[in-house]
Coordinates of C-alpha atoms in Angstrom, one line a residue:
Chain A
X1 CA 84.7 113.6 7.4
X2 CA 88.8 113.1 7.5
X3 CA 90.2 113.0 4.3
X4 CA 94.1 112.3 3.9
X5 CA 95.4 113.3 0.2
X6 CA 98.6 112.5 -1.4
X7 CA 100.3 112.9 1.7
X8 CA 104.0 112.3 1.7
X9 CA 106.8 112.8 4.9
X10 CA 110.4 112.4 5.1
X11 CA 113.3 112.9 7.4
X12 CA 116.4 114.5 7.5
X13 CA 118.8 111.2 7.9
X14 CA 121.4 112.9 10.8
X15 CA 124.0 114.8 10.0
X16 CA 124.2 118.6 9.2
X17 CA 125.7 118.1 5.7
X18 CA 123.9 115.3 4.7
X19 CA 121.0 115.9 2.0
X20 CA 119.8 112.3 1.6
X21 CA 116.3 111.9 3.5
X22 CA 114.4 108.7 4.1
X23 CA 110.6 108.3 3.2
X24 CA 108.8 107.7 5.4
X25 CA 105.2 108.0 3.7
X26 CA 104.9 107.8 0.1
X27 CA 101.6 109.2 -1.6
X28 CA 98.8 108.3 1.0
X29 CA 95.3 108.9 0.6
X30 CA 91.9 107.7 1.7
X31 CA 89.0 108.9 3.8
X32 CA 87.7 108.4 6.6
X33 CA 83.7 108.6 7.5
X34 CA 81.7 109.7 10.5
X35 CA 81.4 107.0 12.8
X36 CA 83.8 104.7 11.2
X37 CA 86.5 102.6 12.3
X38 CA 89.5 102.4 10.3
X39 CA 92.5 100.2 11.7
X40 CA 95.7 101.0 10.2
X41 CA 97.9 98.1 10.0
X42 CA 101.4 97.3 9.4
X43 CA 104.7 96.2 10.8
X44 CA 106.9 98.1 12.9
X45 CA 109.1 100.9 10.6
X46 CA 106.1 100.5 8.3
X47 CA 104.9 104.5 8.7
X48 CA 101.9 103.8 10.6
X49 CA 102.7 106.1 13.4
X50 CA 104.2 108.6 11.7
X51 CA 100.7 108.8 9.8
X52 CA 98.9 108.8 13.3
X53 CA 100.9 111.6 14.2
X54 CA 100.1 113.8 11.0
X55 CA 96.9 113.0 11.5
X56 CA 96.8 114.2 15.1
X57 CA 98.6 117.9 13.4
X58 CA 101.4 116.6 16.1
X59 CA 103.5 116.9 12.6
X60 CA 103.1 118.4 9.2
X61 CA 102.7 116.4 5.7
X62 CA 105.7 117.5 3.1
X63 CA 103.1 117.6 0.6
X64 CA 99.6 116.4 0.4
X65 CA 97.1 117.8 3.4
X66 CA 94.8 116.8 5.7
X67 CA 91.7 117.7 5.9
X68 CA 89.1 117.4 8.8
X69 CA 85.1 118.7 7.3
X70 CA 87.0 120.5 4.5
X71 CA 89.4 122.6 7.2
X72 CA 93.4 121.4 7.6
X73 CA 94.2 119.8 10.3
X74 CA 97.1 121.8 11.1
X75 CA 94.9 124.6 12.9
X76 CA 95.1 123.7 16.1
X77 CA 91.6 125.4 16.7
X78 CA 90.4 122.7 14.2
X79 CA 91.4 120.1 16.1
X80 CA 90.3 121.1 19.6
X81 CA 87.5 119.5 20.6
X82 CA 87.0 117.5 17.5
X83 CA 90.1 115.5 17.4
X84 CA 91.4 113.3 20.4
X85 CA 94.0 110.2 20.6
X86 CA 94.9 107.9 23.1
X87 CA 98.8 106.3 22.4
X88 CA 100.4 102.9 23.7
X89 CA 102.7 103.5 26.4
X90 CA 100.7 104.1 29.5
X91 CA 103.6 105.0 31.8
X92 CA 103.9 108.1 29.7
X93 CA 100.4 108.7 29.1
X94 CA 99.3 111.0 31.9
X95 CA 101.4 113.9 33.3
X96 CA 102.9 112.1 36.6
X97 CA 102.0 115.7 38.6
X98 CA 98.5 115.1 37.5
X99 CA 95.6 113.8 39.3
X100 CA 93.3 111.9 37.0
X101 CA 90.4 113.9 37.4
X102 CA 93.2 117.3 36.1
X103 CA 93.8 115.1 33.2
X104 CA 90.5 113.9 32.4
X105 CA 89.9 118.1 32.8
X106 CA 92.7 118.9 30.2
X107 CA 91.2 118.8 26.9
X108 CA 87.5 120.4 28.6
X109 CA 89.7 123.3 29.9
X110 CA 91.0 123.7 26.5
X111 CA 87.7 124.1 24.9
X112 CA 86.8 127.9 26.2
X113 CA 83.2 127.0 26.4
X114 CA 84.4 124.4 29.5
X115 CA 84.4 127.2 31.9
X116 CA 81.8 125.8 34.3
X117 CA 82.5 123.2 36.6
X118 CA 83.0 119.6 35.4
X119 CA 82.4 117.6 38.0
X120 CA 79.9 115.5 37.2
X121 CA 81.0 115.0 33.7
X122 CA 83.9 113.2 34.9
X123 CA 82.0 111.0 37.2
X124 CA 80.1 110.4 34.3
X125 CA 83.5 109.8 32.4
X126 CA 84.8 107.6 34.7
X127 CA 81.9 105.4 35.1
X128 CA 81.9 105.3 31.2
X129 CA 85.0 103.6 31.2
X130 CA 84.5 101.4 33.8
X131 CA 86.5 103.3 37.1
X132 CA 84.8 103.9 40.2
X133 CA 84.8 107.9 41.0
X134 CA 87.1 107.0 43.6
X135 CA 89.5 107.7 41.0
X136 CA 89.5 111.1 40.7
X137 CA 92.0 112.0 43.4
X138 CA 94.6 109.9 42.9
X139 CA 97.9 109.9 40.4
X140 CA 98.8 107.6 37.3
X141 CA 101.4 105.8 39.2
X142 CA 98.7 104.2 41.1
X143 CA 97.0 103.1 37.9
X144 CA 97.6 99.6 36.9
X145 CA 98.0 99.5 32.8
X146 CA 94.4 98.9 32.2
X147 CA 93.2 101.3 34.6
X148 CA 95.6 103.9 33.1
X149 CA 94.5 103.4 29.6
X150 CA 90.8 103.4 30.6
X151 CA 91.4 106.9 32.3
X152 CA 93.3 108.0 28.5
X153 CA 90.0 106.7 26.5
X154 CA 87.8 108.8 29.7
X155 CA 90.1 111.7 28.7
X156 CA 90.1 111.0 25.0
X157 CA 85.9 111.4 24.7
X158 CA 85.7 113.9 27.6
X159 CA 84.7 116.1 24.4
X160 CA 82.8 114.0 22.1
X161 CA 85.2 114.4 19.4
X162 CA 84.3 113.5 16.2
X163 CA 87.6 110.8 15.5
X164 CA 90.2 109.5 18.1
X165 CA 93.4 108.3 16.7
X166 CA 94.3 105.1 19.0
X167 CA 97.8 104.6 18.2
X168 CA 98.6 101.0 19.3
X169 CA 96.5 102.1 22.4
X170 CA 96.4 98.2 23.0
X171 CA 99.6 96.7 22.1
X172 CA 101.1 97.1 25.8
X173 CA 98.0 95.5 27.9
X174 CA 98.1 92.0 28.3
X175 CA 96.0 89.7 26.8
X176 CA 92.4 89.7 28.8
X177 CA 92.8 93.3 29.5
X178 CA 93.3 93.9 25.7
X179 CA 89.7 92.1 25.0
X180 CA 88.1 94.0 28.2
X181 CA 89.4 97.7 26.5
X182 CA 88.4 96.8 23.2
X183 CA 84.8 95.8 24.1
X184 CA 84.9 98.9 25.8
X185 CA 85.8 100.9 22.4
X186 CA 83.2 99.0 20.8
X187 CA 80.7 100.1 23.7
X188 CA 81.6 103.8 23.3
X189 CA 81.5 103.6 19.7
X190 CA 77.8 102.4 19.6
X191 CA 76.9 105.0 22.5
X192 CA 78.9 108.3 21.6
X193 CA 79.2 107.4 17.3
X194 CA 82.3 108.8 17.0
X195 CA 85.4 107.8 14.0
X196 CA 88.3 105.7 15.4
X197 CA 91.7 105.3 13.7
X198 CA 92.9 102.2 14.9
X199 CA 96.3 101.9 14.4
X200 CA 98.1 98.8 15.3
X201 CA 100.0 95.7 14.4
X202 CA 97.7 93.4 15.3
X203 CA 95.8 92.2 12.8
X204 CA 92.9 90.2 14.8
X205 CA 92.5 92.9 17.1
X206 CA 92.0 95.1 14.2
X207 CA 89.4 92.6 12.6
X208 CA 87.9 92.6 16.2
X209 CA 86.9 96.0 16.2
X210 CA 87.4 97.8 12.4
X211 CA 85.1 98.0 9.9
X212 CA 87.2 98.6 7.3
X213 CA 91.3 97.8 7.1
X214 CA 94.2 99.1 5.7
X215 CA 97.2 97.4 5.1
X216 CA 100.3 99.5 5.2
X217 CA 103.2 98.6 4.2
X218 CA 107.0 100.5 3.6
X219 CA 104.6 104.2 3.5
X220 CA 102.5 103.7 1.3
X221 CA 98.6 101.8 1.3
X222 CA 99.0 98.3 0.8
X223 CA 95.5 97.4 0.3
X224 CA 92.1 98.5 2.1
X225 CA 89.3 95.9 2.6
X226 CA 86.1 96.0 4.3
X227 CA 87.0 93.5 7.3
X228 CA 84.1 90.9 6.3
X229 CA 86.1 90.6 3.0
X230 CA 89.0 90.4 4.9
X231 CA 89.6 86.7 3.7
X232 CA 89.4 87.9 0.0
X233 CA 92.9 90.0 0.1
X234 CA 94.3 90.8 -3.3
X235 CA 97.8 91.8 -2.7
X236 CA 100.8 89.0 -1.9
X237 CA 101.6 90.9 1.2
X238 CA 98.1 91.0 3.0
X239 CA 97.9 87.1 2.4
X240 CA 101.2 86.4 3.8
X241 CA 100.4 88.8 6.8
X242 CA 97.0 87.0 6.9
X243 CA 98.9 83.7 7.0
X244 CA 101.0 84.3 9.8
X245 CA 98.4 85.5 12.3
X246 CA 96.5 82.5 11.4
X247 CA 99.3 80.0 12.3
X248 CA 99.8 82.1 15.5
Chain B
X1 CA 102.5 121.2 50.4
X2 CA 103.6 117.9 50.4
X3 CA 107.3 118.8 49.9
X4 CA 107.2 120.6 53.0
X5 CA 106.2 117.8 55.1
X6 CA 108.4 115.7 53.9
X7 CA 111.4 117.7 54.7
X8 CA 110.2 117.7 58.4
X9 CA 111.0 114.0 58.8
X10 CA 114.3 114.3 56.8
X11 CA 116.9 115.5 59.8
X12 CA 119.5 116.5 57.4
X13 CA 117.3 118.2 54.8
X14 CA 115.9 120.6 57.6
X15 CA 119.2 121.2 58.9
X16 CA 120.6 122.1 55.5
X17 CA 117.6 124.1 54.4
X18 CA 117.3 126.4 58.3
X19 CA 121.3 127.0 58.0
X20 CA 121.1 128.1 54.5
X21 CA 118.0 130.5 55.3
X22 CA 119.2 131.5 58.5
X23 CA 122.3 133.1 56.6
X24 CA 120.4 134.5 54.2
X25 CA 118.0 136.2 56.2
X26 CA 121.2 137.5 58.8
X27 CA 122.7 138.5 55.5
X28 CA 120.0 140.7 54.1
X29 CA 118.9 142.1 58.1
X30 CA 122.8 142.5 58.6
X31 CA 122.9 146.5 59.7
X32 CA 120.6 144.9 62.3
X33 CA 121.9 141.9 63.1
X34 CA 125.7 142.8 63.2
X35 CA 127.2 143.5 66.9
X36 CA 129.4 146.3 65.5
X37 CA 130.5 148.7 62.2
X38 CA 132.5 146.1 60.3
X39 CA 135.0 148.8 58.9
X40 CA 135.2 150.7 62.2
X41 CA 139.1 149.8 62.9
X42 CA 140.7 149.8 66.9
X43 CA 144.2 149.4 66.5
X44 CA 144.6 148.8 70.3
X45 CA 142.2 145.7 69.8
X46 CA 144.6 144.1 66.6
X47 CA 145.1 140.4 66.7
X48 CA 142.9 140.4 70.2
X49 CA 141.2 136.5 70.8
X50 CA 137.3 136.4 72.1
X51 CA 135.8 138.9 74.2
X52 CA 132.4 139.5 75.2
X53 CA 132.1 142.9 73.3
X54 CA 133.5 141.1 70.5
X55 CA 132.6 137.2 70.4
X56 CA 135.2 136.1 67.4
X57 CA 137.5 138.5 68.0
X58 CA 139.6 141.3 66.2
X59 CA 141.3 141.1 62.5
X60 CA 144.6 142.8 61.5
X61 CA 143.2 146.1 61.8
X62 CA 141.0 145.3 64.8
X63 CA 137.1 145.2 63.1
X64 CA 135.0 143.2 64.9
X65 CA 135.3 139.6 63.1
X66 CA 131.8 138.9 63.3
X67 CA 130.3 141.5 62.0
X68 CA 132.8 141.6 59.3
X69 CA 131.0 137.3 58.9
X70 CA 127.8 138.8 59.0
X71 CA 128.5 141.8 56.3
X72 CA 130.3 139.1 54.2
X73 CA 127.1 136.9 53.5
X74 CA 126.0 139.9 51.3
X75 CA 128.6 139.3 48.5
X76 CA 129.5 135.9 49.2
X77 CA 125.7 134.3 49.4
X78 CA 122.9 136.6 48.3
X79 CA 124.7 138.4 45.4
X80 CA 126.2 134.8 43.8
X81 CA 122.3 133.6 44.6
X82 CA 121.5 136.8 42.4
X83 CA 123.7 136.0 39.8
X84 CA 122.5 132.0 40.0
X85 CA 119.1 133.1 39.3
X86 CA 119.7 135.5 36.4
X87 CA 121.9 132.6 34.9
X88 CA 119.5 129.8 35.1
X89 CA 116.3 132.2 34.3
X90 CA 118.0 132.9 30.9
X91 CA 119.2 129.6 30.8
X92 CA 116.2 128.2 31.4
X93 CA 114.2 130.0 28.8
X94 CA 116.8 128.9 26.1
X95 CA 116.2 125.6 27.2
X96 CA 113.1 125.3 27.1
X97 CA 112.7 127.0 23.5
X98 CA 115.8 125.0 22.2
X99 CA 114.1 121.8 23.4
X100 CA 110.4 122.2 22.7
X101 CA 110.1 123.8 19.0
X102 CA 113.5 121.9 18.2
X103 CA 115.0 121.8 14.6
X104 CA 116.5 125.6 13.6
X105 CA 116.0 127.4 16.5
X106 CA 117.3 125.0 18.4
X107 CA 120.5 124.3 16.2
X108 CA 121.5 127.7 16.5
X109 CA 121.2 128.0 20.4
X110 CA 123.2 124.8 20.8
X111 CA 126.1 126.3 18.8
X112 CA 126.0 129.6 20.5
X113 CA 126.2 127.9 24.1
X114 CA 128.5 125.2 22.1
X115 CA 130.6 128.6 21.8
X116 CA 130.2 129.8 25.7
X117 CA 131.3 126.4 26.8
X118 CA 134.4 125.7 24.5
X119 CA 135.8 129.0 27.1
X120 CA 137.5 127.9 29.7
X121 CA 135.5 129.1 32.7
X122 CA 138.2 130.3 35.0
X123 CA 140.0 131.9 31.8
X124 CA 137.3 133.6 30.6
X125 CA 136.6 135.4 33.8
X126 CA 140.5 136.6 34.0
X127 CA 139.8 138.1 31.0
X128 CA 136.4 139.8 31.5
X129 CA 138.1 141.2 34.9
X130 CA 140.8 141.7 33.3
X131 CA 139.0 143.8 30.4
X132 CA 136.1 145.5 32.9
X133 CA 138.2 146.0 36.3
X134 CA 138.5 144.1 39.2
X135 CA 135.3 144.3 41.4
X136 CA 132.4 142.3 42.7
X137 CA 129.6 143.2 39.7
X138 CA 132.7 142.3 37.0
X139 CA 133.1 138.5 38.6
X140 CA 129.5 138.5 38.6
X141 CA 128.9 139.7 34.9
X142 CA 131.2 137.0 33.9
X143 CA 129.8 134.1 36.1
X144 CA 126.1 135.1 34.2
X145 CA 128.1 135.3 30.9
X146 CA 129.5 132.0 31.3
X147 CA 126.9 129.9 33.5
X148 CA 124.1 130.1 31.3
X149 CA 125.0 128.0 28.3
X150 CA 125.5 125.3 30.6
X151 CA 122.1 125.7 32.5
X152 CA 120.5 125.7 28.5
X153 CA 122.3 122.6 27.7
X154 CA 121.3 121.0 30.7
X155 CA 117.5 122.4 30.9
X156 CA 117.3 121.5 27.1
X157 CA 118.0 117.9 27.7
X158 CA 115.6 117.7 30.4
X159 CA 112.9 118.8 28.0
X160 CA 113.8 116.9 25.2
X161 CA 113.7 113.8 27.4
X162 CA 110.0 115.1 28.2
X163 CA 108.8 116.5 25.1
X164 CA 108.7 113.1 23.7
X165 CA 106.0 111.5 26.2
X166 CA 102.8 111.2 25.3
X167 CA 100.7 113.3 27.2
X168 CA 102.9 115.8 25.8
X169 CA 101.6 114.5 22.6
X170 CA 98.3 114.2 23.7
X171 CA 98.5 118.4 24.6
X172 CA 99.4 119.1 21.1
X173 CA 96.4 116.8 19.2
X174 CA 93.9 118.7 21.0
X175 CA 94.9 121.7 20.2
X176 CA 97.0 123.2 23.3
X177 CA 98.7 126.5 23.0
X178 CA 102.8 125.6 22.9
X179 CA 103.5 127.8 25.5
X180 CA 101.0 126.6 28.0
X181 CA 102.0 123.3 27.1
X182 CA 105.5 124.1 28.2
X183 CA 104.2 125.5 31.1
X184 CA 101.8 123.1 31.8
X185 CA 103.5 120.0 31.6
X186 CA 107.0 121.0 31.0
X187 CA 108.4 123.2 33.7
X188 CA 106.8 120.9 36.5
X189 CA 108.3 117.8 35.6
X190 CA 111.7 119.6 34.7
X191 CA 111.5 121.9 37.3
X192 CA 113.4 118.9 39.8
X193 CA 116.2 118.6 36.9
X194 CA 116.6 122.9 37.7
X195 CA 116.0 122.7 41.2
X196 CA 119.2 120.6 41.6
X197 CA 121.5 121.5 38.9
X198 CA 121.0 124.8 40.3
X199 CA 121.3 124.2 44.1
X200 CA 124.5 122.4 43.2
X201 CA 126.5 124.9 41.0
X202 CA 125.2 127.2 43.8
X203 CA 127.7 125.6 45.9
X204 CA 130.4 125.9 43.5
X205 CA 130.0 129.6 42.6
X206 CA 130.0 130.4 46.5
X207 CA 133.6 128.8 46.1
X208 CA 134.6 130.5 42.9
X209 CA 133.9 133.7 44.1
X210 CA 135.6 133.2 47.3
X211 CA 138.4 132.0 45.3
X212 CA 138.4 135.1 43.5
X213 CA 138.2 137.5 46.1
X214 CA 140.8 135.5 48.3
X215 CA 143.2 136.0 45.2
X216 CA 142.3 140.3 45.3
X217 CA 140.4 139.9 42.2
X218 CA 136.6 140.1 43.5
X219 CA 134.5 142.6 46.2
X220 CA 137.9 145.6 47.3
X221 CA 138.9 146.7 50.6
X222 CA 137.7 147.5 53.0
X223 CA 134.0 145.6 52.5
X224 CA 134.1 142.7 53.4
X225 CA 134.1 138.8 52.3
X226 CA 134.8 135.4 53.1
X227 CA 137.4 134.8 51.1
X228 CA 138.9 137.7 51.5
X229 CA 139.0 137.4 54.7
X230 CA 140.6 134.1 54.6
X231 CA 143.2 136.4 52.4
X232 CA 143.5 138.6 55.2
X233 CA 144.0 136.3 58.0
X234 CA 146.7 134.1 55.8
X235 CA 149.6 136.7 56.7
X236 CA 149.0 135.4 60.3
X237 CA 148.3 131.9 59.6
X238 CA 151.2 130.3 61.9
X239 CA 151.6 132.6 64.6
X240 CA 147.5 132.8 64.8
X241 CA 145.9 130.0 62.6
X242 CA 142.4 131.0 64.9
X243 CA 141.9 134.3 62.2
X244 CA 141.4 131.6 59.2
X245 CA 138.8 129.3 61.5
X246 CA 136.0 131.6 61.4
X247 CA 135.9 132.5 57.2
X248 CA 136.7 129.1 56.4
X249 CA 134.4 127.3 58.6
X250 CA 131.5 129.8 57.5
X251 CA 132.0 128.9 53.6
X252 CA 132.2 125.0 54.4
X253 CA 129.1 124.9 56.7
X254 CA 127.4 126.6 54.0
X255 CA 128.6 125.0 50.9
X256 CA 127.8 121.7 52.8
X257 CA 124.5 122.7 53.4
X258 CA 123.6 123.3 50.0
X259 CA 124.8 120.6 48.6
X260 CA 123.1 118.0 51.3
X261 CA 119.6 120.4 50.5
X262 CA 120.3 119.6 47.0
X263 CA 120.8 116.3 47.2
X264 CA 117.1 116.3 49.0
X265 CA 115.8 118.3 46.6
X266 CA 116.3 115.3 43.5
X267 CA 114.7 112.5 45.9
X268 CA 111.6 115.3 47.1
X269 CA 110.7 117.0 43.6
X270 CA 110.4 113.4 42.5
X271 CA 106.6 113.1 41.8
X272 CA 106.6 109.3 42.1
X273 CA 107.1 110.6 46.3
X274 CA 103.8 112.3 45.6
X275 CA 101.2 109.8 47.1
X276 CA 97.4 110.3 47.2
X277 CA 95.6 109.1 50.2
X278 CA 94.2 106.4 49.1
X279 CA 98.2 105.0 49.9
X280 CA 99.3 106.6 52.9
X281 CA 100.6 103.3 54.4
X282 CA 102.3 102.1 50.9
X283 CA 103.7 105.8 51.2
X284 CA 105.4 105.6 54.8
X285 CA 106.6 102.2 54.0
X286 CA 108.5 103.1 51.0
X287 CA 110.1 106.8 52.2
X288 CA 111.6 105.5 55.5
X289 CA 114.3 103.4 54.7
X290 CA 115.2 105.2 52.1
X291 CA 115.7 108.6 54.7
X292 CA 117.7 106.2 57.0
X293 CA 119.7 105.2 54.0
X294 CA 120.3 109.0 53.2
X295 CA 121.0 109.7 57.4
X296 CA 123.5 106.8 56.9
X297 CA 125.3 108.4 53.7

């Protein structure tokens, strides 16, 4: 369904005059399948955002493309409707003039079918994610984390898409709530079958959810493994990585 | 709106904002409003103090001073208001393509205003008066030619700041036309960032272009202004120091005003002020003592 081939990035370093560029993906290619759930992992600096953006058209490739059923990605009508996200810092998630029910509204309005009233779709949402339709009226700084990351994954599926990029969309919940939003996922994922690009750095939140793994590393694939192989890693890297969460 | 109704519990702000509209509205209703023809001149009446027929009195040529006040918001207020708005609509617009689509475009607009600003503001007037002729529309001219490079600069930060976030992000994953995103989620949240840069270098142009007119430069004889009336009054400013009160008092009250409504305007347009009702009580608790603090201030 998503298929990423030979993409590379770079940017300009600053300076006007400077021509030097660093790389920040080199050659990166796999695919993606309905229904799947593909965690991205790496360290910090390691291009895995940067490759979440692309993805999410947010940015172009240098070379290589992405393509969603055979269409780029970079048509925005390609991606509306089919493609969603939901990103890590929740104070910055939801437009602060926006009432949640506006933002859940956001992506439906975009989609011109969405004309008719949405009302009880976002009850529906809502309840989906756990929030009482209470919610509706009131604004993201009354949201605690969890709550506003529940409202970004109510906004994210408001249109079924086909694959939601979830860049680090745990990483800044603590602990319990992290395991309450993942069961979540995997309760959405079961009920809606859609893709999920799981992009974080940690590893057994990865193997929590992901059925297959990819190791990043410096911009380019490190390794991919099914996450019941997980143990069986090939590359130096992936062990030591493997290592260190285990002594955590 | 909720803006609204927060203004009525802060004094200050609904002092500053009824002066300001008061004078505005005097200033546009003025052949109504005024007592008598500002230019109609009684040289029995020179120099005379307070009457009732005339309740500020009689200038150099003896015009009635308050009418001449009331005449004088028109250059002094509403045309600089003018000339704010043109500067900050073209500023804005920069601004918000400079800081949205970035990289070329926006390199290019930064050096241009990098040019504008690199003027000295005062000079660059001179010169454009100097070049054009001295008149009100010339000052003007060169207050739009030189104000909006710093609005773009300033707007253009604010948008960068906010171009970043993630909902902006969100907008463009799904597929959302650039311009409504600006419009959507850009001009709202930068809109406070406008509001008060604005409201503030309103202030200062009031006092630039009375500055100019008080030095002969701005709006001629016999119209009048404030700061050329302050220009007029200044031959008698020891033997009758009153003639200065009025002009000078006029552009203070004002200036004051605006900058104590813009100094509202950054705490209202604040959305984190913006409470639901599921709150109200959090809401009252958290506002009050921060109006007393402003009262105090």
């Amino acid at each position: 369904m998503l298929s990423v081939n030979g993409v590379s990035k770079s940017y300009n370093k600053s300076g006007w005059f400077q021509k030097d560029k660093q790389r920040v993906l080199e050659d990166v290619s796999f695919q993606c399948g309905q229904g799947e759930c593909l965690g991205i992992i790496g360290e910090s600096g390691s291009g895995k955002s940067t490759l979440g953006r692309l993805i999410l058209g947010i940015e172009r490739p240098d070379t290589g493309e992405i393509l969603f059923e055979g269409k780029r990605l970079g048509d925005a009508k390609i991606r509306a409707g089919n493609i969603s996200a939901v990103f890590q810092d929740y104070t910055s998630s939801i437009n602060p003039f926006f009432t949640v029910e506006q933002a859940i509204q956001e992506p439906l309005n975009n989609l011109k079918s969405g004309l008719k009233s949405h009302s009880d779709l976002i009850d529906d949402l809502l309840l989906q994610v756990g929030l009482h339709s209470d919610y509706r009226k009131k604004y993201p700084h009354e949201l605690s984390g969890g709550e506003t990351q529940r409202v970004c994954i109510a906004r994210a599926i408001s249109t079924s898409p086909k694959c939601i990029v979830l860049d680090e969309a745990i990483s800044s919940l603590d602990g319990s709530v992290q395991l309450q939003i993942l069961d979540l996922l995997k309760d959405l994922r079961s009920k809606i079958n859609t893709a999920y690009i799981f992009i974080t750095h940690d590893i057994q939140a990865a193997a929590y959810i992901c059925d297959r793994i990819m190791i990043f590393r410096n911009g380019s694939i490190e390794e991919m493994v099914s996450t019941d192989q997980l143990k069986d890693v090939q590359s130096h890297y992936a062990k030591k990585l493997l290592q260190m969460t285990i002594l955590n | 709106m909720k803006m609204w109704k927060n203004m009525l519990q802060d004094k200050l702000a609904l002092l500053s904002f009824s002066i300001i509209s008061l004078v505005m509205v005097t200033g546009l209703f003025a052949p109504f409003i005024a007592p008598h023809d500002p230019y109609e001149v009684h040289m029995v009446l020179r120099y005379a103090g307070s009457s009732w027929t005339y309740w500020l009195g009689n200038d150099h040529l003896g015009r009635c001073i308050l009418s001449r006040l009331i005449y004088g918001i028109r250059p002094s207020i509403l045309w600089v208001f003018a000339a704010l708005a043109v500067s900050v609509g073209i500023g804005a617009m920069l601004g918000f393509i400079a800081g949205y689509f970035r990289g070329k475009i926006d390199a290019l607009l930064m050096r241009i205003c990098d040019v504008m600003l690199s003027f000295p503001g005062t000079v660059m007037t001179l010169a454009i008066v100097g070049i054009l002729g001295v008149g009100l529309e010339n000052i003007l001219t060169a207050f739009i030619l030189m104000k909006w490079a710093w609005f773009a600069r300033v707007i253009r930060t604010a948008v960068l700041q906010y171009s970043e976030s993630d909902y902006v992000k969100f907008s463009k994953a799904i597929g959302v036309k650039p311009f409504k995103i600006i419009y959507r989620h850009i001009v709202p949240v930068t809109l406070s960032d406008i509001a008060v840069t604005a409201s503030s270098s309103f202030g200062s142009m009031i006092l630039q272009i009375s500055g100019f007119s008080f030095l002969g430069l701005g709006i001629q004889a016999p119209h009048a202004e404030w700061g050329m009336m302050l220009n007029e009054a200044r031959g008698v400013m020891f033997s009758r120091p009153e003639f200065m009160v009025a002009p000078a008092l006029s552009i203070m009250i004002v200036v004051s005003a605006i900058h104590f409504f813009s100094d509202y305007l950054q705490v209202a347009l604040n959305p984190k002020l913006r409470t639901s009702k599921h709150k109200a009580g959090d809401f009252a608790g958290t506002t009050t003592p921060r109006l007393q603090e402003k009262e105090v201030a």
